[in-house]
Amino acid sequence: MNLEGNLANDQEGAGQNNLEKETGWTKLENHKFDENNFYRIVDEKGFEDFLKTGLVKSSATGDAPNFVEDINIGGRPTAFPSFSKGAPGLSYAKKGSDNYIFESEIPMYKKGDIHPTTGFPIRSRHWAYRPIDQETGEVINEIPANMIKNIYKIDPEGSLYIKK
């Protein structure tokens, strides 16, 4: 659907889910993600949970199976919301629906990085970046909205938007 078609649908309210009514979006063209920031992709269910709770969380049950070159990258819950650095991991996007990207610039660490409070390498079965409380040294399991810099949306056609 083209931009004019989207505007017509918005004006008529057709094709607009509840999330769209609550949240305004601005379309981006040729956007470059910050290579120093961290990104997490969630589906509509994850975004709805964020709107209700104000927290970015990990899925307690994991995601639906998602196969990339015969490897299931879905269905694996983590104790923390996992992020990628420099750009969102688009292979985690749910095909055929809206996806949402949370951007954060708080320090995050992955397996093998030096833990900021212990000084030892991080040991984990997950390679994803995770936020660590700089005072306690504990992994942050839920990220509050004030630690999120931007929220983006990718529609089913692949267009990118930023939350107003």
Phi, psi and omega in degrees: 000140181275173183298319179298320178296321178295318179295320179297316179297320180297319181292326181272345182082001180282143176069016184248122179274175182299325179298321181293325180291327183274338189232128176270146183227146175243127181289139179249144176240134176054041181287139175247125177283151182285121184295345180264353182263173185240145189226138176231131178260133173229159176271188182299323180297317178295323179290318177301317179298319178299317180297324181285318189256338185075017182232140170267122185234167169275153174284127180294332182254357184085177180266170174295153177307138181218108185264129174235113182051052177067012177246127179280108178263002177257183174070013184244099179288150173235160179285348183228156174288119184272144183233161169247157182255138173091329179191154178293146175279088188296344177293344178272354180290139179280122183292142174079011178214174176288144174232154184233142183240124174263130178249132178226148176246011175289151180299137177224156188224152179235172178309131179095336176292157177282124179297132186292340180250333181266334183081003179256157177298143178286128178250130183195162174271351181253137180270354184290157174285144178220148176281142179234130177296120185291342179267315185267337183082001180277148174292136178278119185273340178220127184259120179288158183304329182290350176263003179258124181279311182218157172235130179244160174232139171246121179277171183301337178274354178095005177286144183252137180229156173242142180290133178288000000 
